[in-house]
mmCIF file of C-alpha atoms in Angstrom:
data_model
loop_
_atom_site.group_PDB
_atom_site.id
_atom_site.type_symbol
_atom_site.label_atom_id
_atom_site.label_comp_id
_atom_site.label_asym_id
_atom_site.label_seq_id
_atom_site.Cartn_x
_atom_site.Cartn_y
_atom_site.Cartn_z
ATOM 1 C CA GLY A 219 7.095 -7.378 -52.378
ATOM 2 C CA ILE A 220 3.786 -6.301 -50.885
ATOM 3 C CA GLU A 221 1.194 -8.825 -52.037
ATOM 4 C CA ARG A 222 -1.917 -7.216 -50.503
ATOM 5 C CA SER A 223 -2.566 -4.049 -48.554
ATOM 6 C CA HIS A 224 -5.148 -1.649 -47.298
ATOM 7 C CA PHE A 225 -5.489 1.312 -49.681
ATOM 8 C CA VAL A 226 -6.407 4.820 -48.547
ATOM 9 C CA GLY A 227 -6.751 7.600 -51.102
ATOM 10 C CA LEU A 228 -8.130 11.122 -51.040
ATOM 11 C CA SER A 229 -9.438 12.979 -54.092
ATOM 12 C CA ILE A 230 -7.568 11.574 -57.111
ATOM 13 C CA GLY A 231 -6.202 8.951 -54.717
ATOM 14 C CA GLY A 232 -9.743 7.809 -53.885
ATOM 15 C CA MET A 233 -10.520 7.617 -57.577
ATOM 16 C CA THR A 234 -7.378 5.523 -58.056
ATOM 17 C CA GLY A 235 -8.576 3.263 -55.252
ATOM 18 C CA PHE A 236 -11.840 2.619 -57.085
ATOM 19 C CA GLY A 237 -9.828 1.527 -60.111
ATOM 20 C CA LEU A 238 -7.689 -0.790 -57.998
ATOM 21 C CA ALA A 239 -10.731 -2.345 -56.311
ATOM 22 C CA LEU A 240 -12.330 -2.916 -59.714
ATOM 23 C CA ASP A 241 -9.342 -4.156 -61.684
ATOM 24 C CA HIS A 242 -7.049 -5.653 -59.005
ATOM 25 C CA PRO A 243 -9.285 -6.705 -56.104
ATOM 26 C CA ASP A 244 -6.922 -9.551 -55.196
ATOM 27 C CA ARG A 245 -4.325 -6.932 -54.164
ATOM 28 C CA LEU A 246 -6.558 -5.103 -51.671
ATOM 29 C CA ILE A 247 -7.539 -5.989 -48.126
ATOM 30 C CA SER A 248 -9.696 -2.880 -47.942
ATOM 31 C CA LEU A 249 -10.380 0.405 -49.717
ATOM 32 C CA THR A 250 -10.864 3.806 -48.123
ATOM 33 C CA ALA A 251 -11.906 6.401 -50.708
ATOM 34 C CA CYS A 252 -12.112 9.979 -49.449
ATOM 35 C CA ASP A 253 -13.542 13.188 -50.894
ATOM 36 C CA CYS A 254 -13.788 11.861 -54.430
ATOM 37 C CA ARG A 255 -16.128 10.886 -57.214
ATOM 38 C CA ALA A 256 -16.202 8.001 -59.682
ATOM 39 C CA ASP A 257 -17.208 9.603 -62.974
ATOM 40 C CA ALA A 258 -16.757 12.753 -65.016
ATOM 41 C CA PRO A 259 -20.072 14.445 -65.805
ATOM 42 C CA GLU A 260 -20.140 17.567 -67.966
ATOM 43 C CA PHE A 261 -19.833 20.054 -65.071
ATOM 44 C CA PHE A 262 -16.767 18.195 -63.797
ATOM 45 C CA ARG A 263 -15.056 18.103 -67.211
ATOM 46 C CA SER A 264 -15.865 21.786 -67.686
ATOM 47 C CA MET A 265 -14.359 22.633 -64.285
ATOM 48 C CA TRP A 266 -11.147 20.865 -65.295
ATOM 49 C CA ASP A 267 -11.115 22.610 -68.676
ATOM 50 C CA GLN A 268 -11.332 25.941 -66.830
ATOM 51 C CA ARG A 269 -8.596 25.025 -64.341
ATOM 52 C CA GLN A 270 -6.320 23.810 -67.112
ATOM 53 C CA ALA A 271 -6.867 27.024 -69.087
ATOM 54 C CA ILE A 272 -5.885 29.073 -66.036
ATOM 55 C CA VAL A 273 -2.744 26.994 -65.510
ATOM 56 C CA ASP A 274 -1.856 27.291 -69.211
ATOM 57 C CA ALA A 275 -2.219 31.074 -69.018
ATOM 58 C CA ASP A 276 -0.941 31.892 -65.524
ATOM 59 C CA GLY A 277 0.874 28.820 -64.271
ATOM 60 C CA LEU A 278 -0.057 27.137 -61.028
ATOM 61 C CA GLU A 279 -0.137 30.477 -59.229
ATOM 62 C CA GLY A 280 -3.428 31.191 -60.985
ATOM 63 C CA ILE A 281 -5.187 28.347 -59.198
ATOM 64 C CA VAL A 282 -3.658 28.637 -55.713
ATOM 65 C CA GLU A 283 -6.292 30.818 -54.056
ATOM 66 C CA PRO A 284 -9.341 29.318 -55.812
ATOM 67 C CA THR A 285 -8.100 25.877 -54.799
ATOM 68 C CA ILE A 286 -7.559 26.901 -51.174
ATOM 69 C CA GLU A 287 -11.106 28.284 -51.088
ATOM 70 C CA THR A 288 -12.576 24.992 -52.307
ATOM 71 C CA TRP A 289 -10.314 22.695 -50.302
ATOM 72 C CA PHE A 290 -10.915 24.342 -46.897
ATOM 73 C CA THR A 291 -13.833 25.940 -45.103
ATOM 74 C CA ALA A 292 -13.570 29.648 -44.256
ATOM 75 C CA ALA A 293 -13.251 28.734 -40.580
ATOM 76 C CA ALA A 294 -10.279 26.458 -41.263
ATOM 77 C CA ARG A 295 -8.580 29.097 -43.400
ATOM 78 C CA GLU A 296 -8.913 31.560 -40.537
ATOM 79 C CA ARG A 297 -8.096 29.115 -37.739
ATOM 80 C CA ASN A 298 -4.982 27.517 -39.199
ATOM 81 C CA PRO A 299 -2.945 29.898 -41.379
ATOM 82 C CA THR A 300 0.197 27.758 -41.027
ATOM 83 C CA LEU A 301 -1.541 24.753 -42.548
ATOM 84 C CA ILE A 302 -3.052 26.877 -45.305
ATOM 85 C CA GLU A 303 0.343 28.334 -46.197
ATOM 86 C CA HIS A 304 1.835 24.829 -46.270
ATOM 87 C CA VAL A 305 -0.857 23.726 -48.744
ATOM 88 C CA ARG A 306 -0.311 26.858 -50.860
ATOM 89 C CA LYS A 307 3.374 25.914 -51.127
ATOM 90 C CA MET A 308 2.407 22.350 -52.027
ATOM 91 C CA ILE A 309 0.193 23.584 -54.871
ATOM 92 C CA ARG A 310 2.888 25.947 -56.140
ATOM 93 C CA SER A 311 5.470 23.149 -56.144
ATOM 94 C CA THR A 312 3.293 20.801 -58.200
ATOM 95 C CA SER A 313 4.549 20.006 -61.664
ATOM 96 C CA GLN A 314 2.523 21.990 -64.193
ATOM 97 C CA ASP A 315 2.713 19.121 -66.686
ATOM 98 C CA GLY A 316 1.665 16.703 -63.955
ATOM 99 C CA TYR A 317 -1.287 18.888 -62.973
ATOM 100 C CA LEU A 318 -2.469 19.189 -66.571
ATOM 101 C CA GLY A 319 -2.023 15.450 -67.129
ATOM 102 C CA CYS A 320 -4.049 14.616 -64.021
ATOM 103 C CA GLY A 321 -6.791 16.935 -65.259
ATOM 104 C CA ASP A 322 -6.859 15.107 -68.580
ATOM 105 C CA ALA A 323 -7.106 11.750 -66.797
ATOM 106 C CA LEU A 324 -9.866 12.953 -64.469
ATOM 107 C CA LYS A 325 -11.952 14.150 -67.400
ATOM 108 C CA ARG A 326 -12.050 10.518 -68.602
ATOM 109 C CA LEU A 327 -12.984 9.054 -65.210
ATOM 110 C CA ASP A 328 -15.587 6.320 -65.700
ATOM 111 C CA TYR A 329 -15.785 3.955 -62.710
ATOM 112 C CA LYS A 330 -19.249 4.786 -61.413
ATOM 113 C CA ARG A 331 -21.098 2.411 -63.727
ATOM 114 C CA ARG A 332 -18.933 -0.464 -62.397
ATOM 115 C CA LEU A 333 -18.944 0.261 -58.651
ATOM 116 C CA GLY A 334 -21.455 -2.528 -58.030
ATOM 117 C CA GLU A 335 -18.667 -4.976 -58.943
ATOM 118 C CA ILE A 336 -16.554 -3.969 -55.924
ATOM 119 C CA ARG A 337 -16.375 -6.689 -53.277
ATOM 120 C CA THR A 338 -13.461 -5.203 -51.333
ATOM 121 C CA PRO A 339 -14.531 -3.931 -47.888
ATOM 122 C CA THR A 340 -14.938 -0.194 -48.470
ATOM 123 C CA LEU A 341 -15.063 2.918 -46.306
ATOM 124 C CA MET A 342 -15.843 6.305 -47.813
ATOM 125 C CA ILE A 343 -15.013 9.497 -45.926
ATOM 126 C CA VAL A 344 -16.137 12.952 -47.019
ATOM 127 C CA GLY A 345 -16.036 16.460 -45.608
ATOM 128 C CA ASP A 346 -19.567 17.767 -45.106
ATOM 129 C CA ALA A 347 -18.670 21.080 -46.795
ATOM 130 C CA ASP A 348 -16.879 19.570 -49.808
ATOM 131 C CA GLY A 349 -19.147 21.022 -52.491
ATOM 132 C CA PRO A 350 -21.060 18.288 -54.335
ATOM 133 C CA HIS A 351 -18.997 15.469 -52.832
ATOM 134 C CA PRO A 352 -21.118 14.616 -49.756
ATOM 135 C CA GLN A 353 -24.198 13.997 -51.892
ATOM 136 C CA GLU A 354 -22.179 12.186 -54.539
ATOM 137 C CA MET A 355 -20.392 9.978 -52.031
ATOM 138 C CA ARG A 356 -23.694 9.046 -50.383
ATOM 139 C CA ALA A 357 -24.807 7.827 -53.820
ATOM 140 C CA LEU A 358 -21.497 5.992 -54.394
ATOM 141 C CA ALA A 359 -21.769 4.245 -51.019
ATOM 142 C CA GLU A 360 -25.159 2.916 -52.110
ATOM 143 C CA LEU A 361 -23.547 1.347 -55.183
ATOM 144 C CA VAL A 362 -20.827 -0.580 -53.331
ATOM 145 C CA ALA A 363 -22.215 -3.526 -51.373
ATOM 146 C CA GLY A 364 -21.575 -3.094 -47.653
ATOM 147 C CA ALA A 365 -19.756 0.228 -48.016
ATOM 148 C CA ARG A 366 -19.649 2.482 -44.984
ATOM 149 C CA LEU A 367 -19.816 6.263 -45.303
ATOM 150 C CA VAL A 368 -18.567 8.764 -42.737
ATOM 151 C CA GLU A 369 -19.234 12.488 -43.159
ATOM 152 C CA ILE A 370 -16.846 14.717 -41.218
ATOM 153 C CA GLY A 371 -17.659 18.257 -40.329
ATOM 154 C CA PRO A 372 -17.035 20.956 -40.631
ATOM 155 C CA ALA A 373 -14.602 20.048 -43.377
ATOM 156 C CA GLY A 374 -13.970 20.805 -47.012
ATOM 157 C CA HIS A 375 -12.110 18.737 -49.606
ATOM 158 C CA LEU A 376 -9.081 17.967 -47.447
ATOM 159 C CA SER A 377 -11.065 16.490 -44.583
ATOM 160 C CA ASN A 378 -7.952 14.694 -43.314
ATOM 161 C CA LEU A 379 -6.175 18.020 -42.775
ATOM 162 C CA GLU A 380 -9.141 20.080 -41.648
ATOM 163 C CA GLN A 381 -10.467 17.563 -39.116
ATOM 164 C CA PRO A 382 -7.558 15.160 -38.527
ATOM 165 C CA ALA A 383 -8.856 13.672 -35.260
ATOM 166 C CA ALA A 384 -12.279 12.833 -36.709
ATOM 167 C CA PHE A 385 -10.701 11.531 -39.916
ATOM 168 C CA ASP A 386 -8.262 9.337 -37.982
ATOM 169 C CA ARG A 387 -11.049 7.964 -35.741
ATOM 170 C CA ALA A 388 -13.077 6.921 -38.785
ATOM 171 C CA LEU A 389 -10.099 5.408 -40.598
ATOM 172 C CA ILE A 390 -8.565 3.624 -37.608
ATOM 173 C CA GLY A 391 -11.975 2.308 -36.522
ATOM 174 C CA PHE A 392 -12.416 0.790 -39.974
ATOM 175 C CA LEU A 393 -8.891 -0.655 -40.162
ATOM 176 C CA ASP A 394 -9.163 -2.061 -36.647
ATOM 177 C CA SER A 395 -12.106 -4.179 -37.818
ATOM 178 C CA PHE A 396 -9.680 -6.367 -39.794
ATOM 179 C CA GLU A 397 -7.651 -9.197 -38.333
ATOM 180 C CA GLY A 398 -4.509 -7.719 -36.874
ATOM 181 C CA GLY A 399 -6.035 -4.230 -36.738
ATOM 182 C CA SER A 400 -4.296 -1.079 -37.858
ATOM 183 C CA ARG A 401 -1.477 -1.058 -35.376
#
């Protein structure tokens, strides 16, 4: 029964948000896309091919530590072992079929060429140490009219977990700019 809502998505969730803003803009009040991209260039498809091959051979256990190393900065891994162990368990409990299916979908990602069509108020948040994502998200923000970009640091791919206070400030500040605010 929800007619319209704010949408916040991180990683594949941010990519999903781009699709919603493009194909169902009447359903969104705003979009917040975090630590994501909008297309699948060769290096990205190749990375997913490699990850999927590891999962096929070794199960999800084969990607746990490489994923942790890309999702969090070294400082965060050292500073918050409880959080890191929680995320390890989350990765291990992911459906293998679901993981492989998401990889297949991500390899076909093709929203970037259409981002200029987005008219939904948009915030993009990215961890400053999230590999190629800060540079990519700066470019994406240029494609969406009026988009705001916030870089959070130090933070890797899960900027919301690594720097929750900074992430929440950026998100709540954006949501509070709408009638009725975020509360």
